[in-house]
Amino acid sequence: MPTMSLSLHLLFVVSISFLIHKSSGSFLAPPSSIINPSKVKQISWKPRAFVYEGFLTDLECDHLISLAKSELKRSAVADNLSGESKLSEVRTSSGMFIAKGKDAIIAGIEDKISTWSFLPKENGEDIQVLRYEPGQKYDAHYDYFADKINIARGGHRIVTVLMYLTDVAKGGETVFPNAEEPPRRSRTPAKEDDLSECAKRGIAVKPRKGDALLFFSLYPTAVPDTNSLHGGCPVIEGEKWSATKWIHVDSFDKNVEAAGNCTDMNVSCERWAALGECTNNPEYMVGTAELPGYCRRSCKLC
């Protein structure tokens, strides 16, 4: 079993302190990213999962949706062996990514996420905004990786912060089928009549505009937590908008190629480019000037 890294040890210690003192109001944070611990409710300990009620303001929710509307594309999933992004009936939403620091509102949201998770902003991916229309869903899955390609950049995803941007009339819950309830639940469970049949198969969180769900995909020892299996239930009535921030155990912002060295970082880059991945998966394939992607040569950017 891997030994616990210092950073993960500190994260666990601070997280425990956070829970112990959450009702005392003693938590300190920069003025631009103040977190109110009394609004955080534990929903599970296996996996470690918490809901922050009112994490985002209506303005922040509406702003995320407005930035995403014109750029939505069919969502993809990562192949377990190759790491390649592909379309799948497992995930039928549409989505797009918003670059870190795109504007003052996005930067403020990033600050809040970092403060709540106790993880540096550079460990996070860009925010992914998703839209689920009636019938659309995301089957149960893990957020940690099974392929070496994605793990190479920032390591495993340790934390997921899922922010709900709209209320959903019915369905669209986030469900943890393998989760265990804490001995004393600090969040009043949703009434059974309020939940879809899908959501009744485990511990579920009902989408409410402004709320955010934070859960850990790894144990403090850095071992993947199989209890973190989760899915997005089909939307039955209405439309669901959400925004996801995946946070890794290490920096996700490290350059993956030396300055002036134009090379592909994966032997499959040429094939992926021919399949249209330069457009479908630009974060991985192309990247940015500050953070180049893995397949810049095949995408004809250098």
mmCIF file of C-alpha atoms in Angstrom:
data_model
loop_
_atom_site.group_PDB
_atom_site.id
_atom_site.type_symbol
_atom_site.label_atom_id
_atom_site.label_comp_id
_atom_site.label_asym_id
_atom_site.label_seq_id
_atom_site.Cartn_x
_atom_site.Cartn_y
_atom_site.Cartn_z
ATOM 1 C CA MET A 1 0.000 0.000 0.000
ATOM 2 C CA PRO A 2 1.456 3.446 -0.879
ATOM 3 C CA THR A 3 2.555 5.565 2.043
ATOM 4 C CA MET A 4 0.678 8.769 2.717
ATOM 5 C CA SER A 5 2.391 11.819 1.194
ATOM 6 C CA LEU A 6 2.929 14.873 3.335
ATOM 7 C CA SER A 7 0.488 16.898 1.250
ATOM 8 C CA LEU A 8 -2.262 14.286 1.591
ATOM 9 C CA HIS A 9 -1.557 13.931 5.301
ATOM 10 C CA LEU A 10 -1.916 17.671 5.791
ATOM 11 C CA LEU A 11 -5.093 17.683 3.691
ATOM 12 C CA PHE A 12 -6.616 14.990 5.892
ATOM 13 C CA VAL A 13 -5.611 16.742 9.111
ATOM 14 C CA VAL A 14 -6.976 20.076 7.941
ATOM 15 C CA SER A 15 -10.190 18.446 6.689
ATOM 16 C CA ILE A 16 -10.780 16.847 10.081
ATOM 17 C CA SER A 17 -10.119 20.168 11.812
ATOM 18 C CA PHE A 18 -12.560 21.782 9.410
ATOM 19 C CA LEU A 19 -15.320 19.374 10.401
ATOM 20 C CA ILE A 20 -14.613 19.709 14.126
ATOM 21 C CA HIS A 21 -14.710 23.490 14.049
ATOM 22 C CA LYS A 22 -17.333 24.024 11.356
ATOM 23 C CA SER A 23 -19.950 25.190 13.820
ATOM 24 C CA SER A 24 -17.636 27.558 15.701
ATOM 25 C CA GLY A 25 -17.208 30.055 12.878
ATOM 26 C CA SER A 26 -13.449 30.109 13.524
ATOM 27 C CA PHE A 27 -12.439 29.223 9.963
ATOM 28 C CA LEU A 28 -10.263 31.891 8.343
ATOM 29 C CA ALA A 29 -10.036 32.609 4.627
ATOM 30 C CA PRO A 30 -8.996 35.444 2.325
ATOM 31 C CA PRO A 31 -11.720 38.128 2.008
ATOM 32 C CA SER A 32 -12.297 37.209 -1.641
ATOM 33 C CA SER A 33 -12.989 33.564 -0.846
ATOM 34 C CA ILE A 34 -14.696 33.457 2.531
ATOM 35 C CA ILE A 35 -16.307 30.119 3.306
ATOM 36 C CA ASN A 36 -19.066 29.678 5.890
ATOM 37 C CA PRO A 37 -18.483 26.240 7.483
ATOM 38 C CA SER A 38 -21.945 26.188 9.060
ATOM 39 C CA LYS A 39 -23.402 25.706 5.568
ATOM 40 C CA VAL A 40 -21.410 22.512 4.984
ATOM 41 C CA LYS A 41 -23.245 19.249 5.710
ATOM 42 C CA GLN A 42 -21.729 15.784 5.696
ATOM 43 C CA ILE A 43 -23.704 13.254 3.658
ATOM 44 C CA SER A 44 -21.297 10.316 3.734
ATOM 45 C CA TRP A 45 -18.016 9.217 5.265
ATOM 46 C CA LYS A 46 -17.373 6.408 2.773
ATOM 47 C CA PRO A 47 -16.714 8.177 0.488
ATOM 48 C CA ARG A 48 -16.020 11.447 2.277
ATOM 49 C CA ALA A 49 -18.741 13.651 0.795
ATOM 50 C CA PHE A 50 -20.136 17.045 1.818
ATOM 51 C CA VAL A 51 -22.735 19.502 0.508
ATOM 52 C CA TYR A 52 -22.287 23.275 0.802
ATOM 53 C CA GLU A 53 -25.695 24.945 0.642
ATOM 54 C CA GLY A 54 -25.533 28.208 -1.296
ATOM 55 C CA PHE A 55 -21.887 27.864 -2.369
ATOM 56 C CA LEU A 56 -22.530 29.906 -5.528
ATOM 57 C CA THR A 57 -24.635 33.038 -5.843
ATOM 58 C CA ASP A 58 -27.372 33.320 -8.461
ATOM 59 C CA LEU A 59 -25.112 35.711 -10.370
ATOM 60 C CA GLU A 60 -22.265 33.177 -10.436
ATOM 61 C CA CYS A 61 -24.599 30.373 -11.562
ATOM 62 C CA ASP A 62 -26.115 32.464 -14.349
ATOM 63 C CA HIS A 63 -22.685 33.690 -15.459
ATOM 64 C CA LEU A 64 -21.339 30.143 -15.839
ATOM 65 C CA ILE A 65 -24.355 29.171 -17.935
ATOM 66 C CA SER A 66 -24.100 32.277 -20.124
ATOM 67 C CA LEU A 67 -20.425 31.569 -20.893
ATOM 68 C CA ALA A 68 -21.154 27.958 -21.789
ATOM 69 C CA LYS A 69 -24.354 28.158 -23.859
ATOM 70 C CA SER A 70 -22.806 28.970 -27.214
ATOM 71 C CA GLU A 71 -19.949 26.438 -26.957
ATOM 72 C CA LEU A 72 -21.660 23.254 -25.794
ATOM 73 C CA LYS A 73 -20.613 19.973 -27.432
ATOM 74 C CA ARG A 74 -21.534 16.364 -26.773
ATOM 75 C CA SER A 75 -19.730 15.163 -23.623
ATOM 76 C CA ALA A 76 -17.124 12.423 -23.899
ATOM 77 C CA VAL A 77 -15.515 9.938 -21.511
ATOM 78 C CA ALA A 78 -11.900 8.784 -21.108
ATOM 79 C CA ASP A 79 -11.109 5.267 -22.321
ATOM 80 C CA ASN A 80 -9.836 3.134 -19.435
ATOM 81 C CA LEU A 81 -6.891 1.732 -21.402
ATOM 82 C CA SER A 82 -5.761 4.425 -23.834
ATOM 83 C CA GLY A 83 -6.963 7.538 -22.005
ATOM 84 C CA GLU A 84 -8.480 8.680 -25.305
ATOM 85 C CA SER A 85 -11.594 10.832 -25.136
ATOM 86 C CA LYS A 86 -14.558 9.111 -26.798
ATOM 87 C CA LEU A 87 -18.316 9.407 -27.110
ATOM 88 C CA SER A 88 -20.345 6.918 -25.118
ATOM 89 C CA GLU A 89 -23.961 6.240 -24.188
ATOM 90 C CA VAL A 90 -22.688 6.127 -20.601
ATOM 91 C CA ARG A 91 -22.663 9.933 -20.715
ATOM 92 C CA THR A 92 -25.247 11.758 -22.798
ATOM 93 C CA SER A 93 -24.914 15.373 -21.640
ATOM 94 C CA SER A 94 -23.358 18.282 -23.523
ATOM 95 C CA GLY A 95 -20.630 20.478 -22.098
ATOM 96 C CA MET A 96 -17.573 22.700 -22.450
ATOM 97 C CA PHE A 97 -14.613 23.943 -20.398
ATOM 98 C CA ILE A 98 -14.085 27.464 -19.020
ATOM 99 C CA ALA A 99 -10.432 28.465 -18.677
ATOM 100 C CA LYS A 100 -9.079 29.385 -15.266
ATOM 101 C CA GLY A 101 -9.138 33.107 -14.585
ATOM 102 C CA LYS A 102 -11.248 33.831 -17.669
ATOM 103 C CA ASP A 103 -12.779 36.801 -15.860
ATOM 104 C CA ALA A 104 -13.193 38.166 -12.340
ATOM 105 C CA ILE A 105 -16.255 36.041 -11.562
ATOM 106 C CA ILE A 106 -14.577 32.803 -12.653
ATOM 107 C CA ALA A 107 -11.441 33.723 -10.681
ATOM 108 C CA GLY A 108 -13.587 34.306 -7.599
ATOM 109 C CA ILE A 109 -15.235 30.891 -7.965
ATOM 110 C CA GLU A 110 -11.790 29.290 -8.325
ATOM 111 C CA ASP A 111 -10.695 31.018 -5.101
ATOM 112 C CA LYS A 112 -13.711 29.685 -3.208
ATOM 113 C CA ILE A 113 -13.132 26.152 -4.449
ATOM 114 C CA SER A 114 -9.487 26.278 -3.376
ATOM 115 C CA THR A 115 -10.401 27.601 0.060
ATOM 116 C CA TRP A 116 -13.083 24.975 0.660
ATOM 117 C CA SER A 117 -11.033 22.019 -0.643
ATOM 118 C CA PHE A 118 -7.744 23.114 1.001
ATOM 119 C CA LEU A 119 -6.025 22.366 -2.325
ATOM 120 C CA PRO A 120 -4.088 24.849 -4.502
ATOM 121 C CA LYS A 121 -5.716 26.230 -7.622
ATOM 122 C CA GLU A 122 -2.939 24.883 -9.842
ATOM 123 C CA ASN A 123 -4.006 21.342 -8.959
ATOM 124 C CA GLY A 124 -7.408 21.867 -10.570
ATOM 125 C CA GLU A 125 -8.574 21.389 -14.128
ATOM 126 C CA ASP A 126 -10.610 24.029 -15.922
ATOM 127 C CA ILE A 127 -14.252 24.178 -14.837
ATOM 128 C CA GLN A 128 -16.475 21.975 -16.979
ATOM 129 C CA VAL A 129 -20.043 23.219 -17.461
ATOM 130 C CA LEU A 130 -22.626 20.569 -18.359
ATOM 131 C CA ARG A 131 -26.226 20.638 -19.538
ATOM 132 C CA TYR A 132 -28.553 17.660 -19.111
ATOM 133 C CA GLU A 133 -31.839 17.740 -21.000
ATOM 134 C CA PRO A 134 -34.759 15.382 -20.248
ATOM 135 C CA GLY A 135 -33.609 11.762 -20.470
ATOM 136 C CA GLN A 136 -29.909 12.613 -20.364
ATOM 137 C CA LYS A 137 -27.705 11.130 -17.640
ATOM 138 C CA TYR A 138 -24.227 9.923 -16.632
ATOM 139 C CA ASP A 139 -24.042 6.288 -15.561
ATOM 140 C CA ALA A 140 -22.160 5.323 -12.384
ATOM 141 C CA HIS A 141 -18.414 5.871 -12.740
ATOM 142 C CA TYR A 142 -15.241 6.863 -10.890
ATOM 143 C CA ASP A 143 -13.429 10.178 -11.237
ATOM 144 C CA TYR A 144 -10.003 8.672 -10.572
ATOM 145 C CA PHE A 145 -8.236 7.232 -13.618
ATOM 146 C CA ALA A 146 -7.491 3.695 -14.753
ATOM 147 C CA ASP A 147 -5.043 4.684 -17.516
ATOM 148 C CA LYS A 148 -1.430 5.871 -17.199
ATOM 149 C CA ILE A 149 -1.807 8.697 -19.717
ATOM 150 C CA ASN A 150 -4.188 10.835 -17.657
ATOM 151 C CA ILE A 151 -2.433 9.999 -14.382
ATOM 152 C CA ALA A 152 0.815 11.380 -15.829
ATOM 153 C CA ARG A 153 -0.558 14.917 -15.659
ATOM 154 C CA GLY A 154 -1.148 15.891 -12.048
ATOM 155 C CA GLY A 155 -1.692 12.354 -10.809
ATOM 156 C CA HIS A 156 -5.081 10.995 -9.814
ATOM 157 C CA ARG A 157 -8.078 13.244 -9.270
ATOM 158 C CA ILE A 158 -8.436 13.388 -5.498
ATOM 159 C CA VAL A 159 -11.403 15.761 -5.128
ATOM 160 C CA THR A 160 -14.454 16.569 -7.226
ATOM 161 C CA VAL A 161 -16.481 19.726 -6.616
ATOM 162 C CA LEU A 162 -19.836 19.523 -8.399
ATOM 163 C CA MET A 163 -21.768 22.812 -8.446
ATOM 164 C CA TYR A 164 -25.468 22.889 -9.325
ATOM 165 C CA LEU A 165 -26.397 25.875 -11.487
ATOM 166 C CA THR A 166 -30.168 25.316 -11.696
ATOM 167 C CA ASP A 167 -32.963 23.639 -9.812
ATOM 168 C CA VAL A 168 -34.338 20.502 -11.465
ATOM 169 C CA ALA A 169 -38.058 19.763 -11.279
ATOM 170 C CA LYS A 170 -37.523 16.000 -11.138
ATOM 171 C CA GLY A 171 -34.560 13.679 -11.557
ATOM 172 C CA GLY A 172 -30.970 14.727 -12.204
ATOM 173 C CA GLU A 173 -29.768 13.720 -8.726
ATOM 174 C CA THR A 174 -26.170 12.743 -8.013
ATOM 175 C CA VAL A 175 -26.251 9.263 -6.492
ATOM 176 C CA PHE A 176 -23.575 7.233 -4.672
ATOM 177 C CA PRO A 177 -24.722 3.592 -4.887
ATOM 178 C CA ASN A 178 -21.884 2.262 -2.676
ATOM 179 C CA ALA A 179 -21.847 5.044 -0.085
ATOM 180 C CA GLU A 180 -22.247 4.566 3.660
ATOM 181 C CA GLU A 181 -24.185 7.082 5.713
ATOM 182 C CA PRO A 182 -22.342 8.720 8.627
ATOM 183 C CA PRO A 183 -23.397 7.518 12.121
ATOM 184 C CA ARG A 184 -25.278 10.790 12.664
ATOM 185 C CA ARG A 185 -26.436 12.456 9.485
ATOM 186 C CA SER A 186 -25.999 16.232 9.596
ATOM 187 C CA ARG A 187 -28.061 16.798 6.451
ATOM 188 C CA THR A 188 -31.788 16.186 6.437
ATOM 189 C CA PRO A 189 -32.378 13.540 3.780
ATOM 190 C CA ALA A 190 -34.617 14.416 0.873
ATOM 191 C CA LYS A 191 -38.116 12.995 1.108
ATOM 192 C CA GLU A 192 -38.471 9.738 -0.784
ATOM 193 C CA ASP A 193 -41.258 11.275 -2.846
ATOM 194 C CA ASP A 194 -38.820 13.974 -4.009
ATOM 195 C CA LEU A 195 -36.335 11.452 -5.423
ATOM 196 C CA SER A 196 -36.394 9.544 -8.687
ATOM 197 C CA GLU A 197 -36.130 5.749 -8.676
ATOM 198 C CA CYS A 198 -32.496 6.066 -9.762
ATOM 199 C CA ALA A 199 -31.679 8.230 -6.726
ATOM 200 C CA LYS A 200 -33.208 5.718 -4.310
ATOM 201 C CA ARG A 201 -30.412 3.240 -5.097
ATOM 202 C CA GLY A 202 -27.950 4.933 -2.766
ATOM 203 C CA ILE A 203 -27.199 8.209 -1.017
ATOM 204 C CA ALA A 204 -28.365 10.989 -3.328
ATOM 205 C CA VAL A 205 -28.034 14.755 -3.611
ATOM 206 C CA LYS A 206 -30.861 16.656 -5.272
ATOM 207 C CA PRO A 207 -29.744 19.511 -7.557
ATOM 208 C CA ARG A 208 -30.487 22.914 -6.042
ATOM 209 C CA LYS A 209 -29.262 26.108 -7.641
ATOM 210 C CA GLY A 210 -26.135 27.364 -5.872
ATOM 211 C CA ASP A 211 -25.425 24.199 -3.851
ATOM 212 C CA ALA A 212 -22.134 22.347 -4.306
ATOM 213 C CA LEU A 213 -21.127 18.760 -3.622
ATOM 214 C CA LEU A 214 -17.514 17.972 -2.672
ATOM 215 C CA PHE A 215 -16.317 14.386 -2.448
ATOM 216 C CA PHE A 216 -12.984 12.567 -2.296
ATOM 217 C CA SER A 217 -12.113 9.892 -4.857
ATOM 218 C CA LEU A 218 -9.044 8.739 -2.907
ATOM 219 C CA TYR A 219 -8.419 7.693 0.658
ATOM 220 C CA PRO A 220 -5.878 9.805 2.640
ATOM 221 C CA THR A 221 -3.345 7.073 1.737
ATOM 222 C CA ALA A 222 -3.821 7.978 -1.973
ATOM 223 C CA VAL A 223 -5.509 4.625 -2.663
ATOM 224 C CA PRO A 224 -8.617 4.938 -4.898
ATOM 225 C CA ASP A 225 -11.854 4.779 -2.890
ATOM 226 C CA THR A 226 -14.286 2.434 -4.647
ATOM 227 C CA ASN A 227 -17.079 3.853 -2.489
ATOM 228 C CA SER A 228 -16.778 7.035 -4.581
ATOM 229 C CA LEU A 229 -18.683 5.371 -7.431
ATOM 230 C CA HIS A 230 -21.288 7.938 -8.480
ATOM 231 C CA GLY A 231 -23.638 8.811 -11.298
ATOM 232 C CA GLY A 232 -25.955 11.489 -12.587
ATOM 233 C CA CYS A 233 -29.562 10.261 -12.651
ATOM 234 C CA PRO A 234 -31.620 10.938 -15.783
ATOM 235 C CA VAL A 235 -33.416 14.264 -15.851
ATOM 236 C CA ILE A 236 -37.165 13.601 -15.825
ATOM 237 C CA GLU A 237 -38.619 17.111 -15.786
ATOM 238 C CA GLY A 238 -36.821 20.369 -16.523
ATOM 239 C CA GLU A 239 -33.211 20.968 -17.451
ATOM 240 C CA LYS A 240 -30.085 20.465 -15.340
ATOM 241 C CA TRP A 241 -27.019 22.691 -15.516
ATOM 242 C CA SER A 242 -23.940 21.908 -13.439
ATOM 243 C CA ALA A 243 -20.275 22.866 -13.240
ATOM 244 C CA THR A 244 -17.513 20.449 -12.246
ATOM 245 C CA LYS A 245 -14.053 21.136 -10.881
ATOM 246 C CA TRP A 246 -11.711 18.136 -10.752
ATOM 247 C CA ILE A 247 -8.681 18.565 -8.492
ATOM 248 C CA HIS A 248 -5.544 16.428 -8.705
ATOM 249 C CA VAL A 249 -2.983 15.344 -6.111
ATOM 250 C CA ASP A 250 -0.309 17.417 -7.883
ATOM 251 C CA SER A 251 -0.180 20.492 -10.095
ATOM 252 C CA PHE A 252 -2.213 20.208 -13.288
ATOM 253 C CA ASP A 253 -0.562 23.368 -14.634
ATOM 254 C CA LYS A 254 2.972 22.075 -15.117
ATOM 255 C CA ASN A 255 4.274 22.453 -18.652
ATOM 256 C CA VAL A 256 4.303 19.104 -20.400
ATOM 257 C CA GLU A 257 6.866 20.073 -23.043
ATOM 258 C CA ALA A 258 10.057 22.090 -22.915
ATOM 259 C CA ALA A 259 10.007 25.585 -24.397
ATOM 260 C CA GLY A 260 10.670 25.486 -28.127
ATOM 261 C CA ASN A 261 10.386 21.691 -28.297
ATOM 262 C CA CYS A 262 7.428 20.809 -30.518
ATOM 263 C CA THR A 263 6.730 17.127 -29.974
ATOM 264 C CA ASP A 264 3.785 14.829 -29.439
ATOM 265 C CA MET A 265 3.690 13.396 -25.939
ATOM 266 C CA ASN A 266 1.732 10.264 -26.846
ATOM 267 C CA VAL A 267 2.237 7.729 -29.632
ATOM 268 C CA SER A 268 -1.485 7.850 -30.438
ATOM 269 C CA CYS A 269 -1.586 11.621 -31.078
ATOM 270 C CA GLU A 270 -1.579 11.345 -34.860
ATOM 271 C CA ARG A 271 -4.452 8.842 -34.838
ATOM 272 C CA TRP A 272 -6.454 10.911 -32.329
ATOM 273 C CA ALA A 273 -5.929 14.055 -34.424
ATOM 274 C CA ALA A 274 -7.256 12.222 -37.504
ATOM 275 C CA LEU A 275 -10.377 11.323 -35.498
ATOM 276 C CA GLY A 276 -11.019 14.988 -34.708
ATOM 277 C CA GLU A 277 -9.802 15.033 -31.112
ATOM 278 C CA CYS A 278 -7.944 18.342 -31.601
ATOM 279 C CA THR A 279 -11.396 19.936 -31.719
ATOM 280 C CA ASN A 280 -13.326 17.535 -29.506
ATOM 281 C CA ASN A 281 -10.785 17.401 -26.683
ATOM 282 C CA PRO A 282 -8.694 20.621 -26.979
ATOM 283 C CA GLU A 283 -7.651 20.757 -23.315
ATOM 284 C CA TYR A 284 -5.744 17.474 -23.589
ATOM 285 C CA MET A 285 -4.668 17.696 -27.238
ATOM 286 C CA VAL A 286 -3.892 21.402 -27.688
ATOM 287 C CA GLY A 287 -3.730 23.074 -24.291
ATOM 288 C CA THR A 288 -2.821 26.770 -24.089
ATOM 289 C CA ALA A 289 0.280 28.925 -24.586
ATOM 290 C CA GLU A 290 0.976 28.719 -20.865
ATOM 291 C CA LEU A 291 0.095 25.025 -20.593
ATOM 292 C CA PRO A 292 0.686 23.163 -23.879
ATOM 293 C CA GLY A 293 -1.296 20.027 -24.601
ATOM 294 C CA TYR A 294 0.013 16.564 -25.359
ATOM 295 C CA CYS A 295 -0.496 16.512 -29.146
ATOM 296 C CA ARG A 296 0.455 19.955 -30.454
ATOM 297 C CA ARG A 297 2.469 18.636 -33.395
ATOM 298 C CA SER A 298 -0.319 16.386 -34.665
ATOM 299 C CA CYS A 299 -2.802 19.249 -34.196
ATOM 300 C CA LYS A 300 -0.504 21.350 -36.455
ATOM 301 C CA LEU A 301 0.051 24.095 -33.902
ATOM 302 C CA CYS A 302 3.840 24.124 -34.148
#
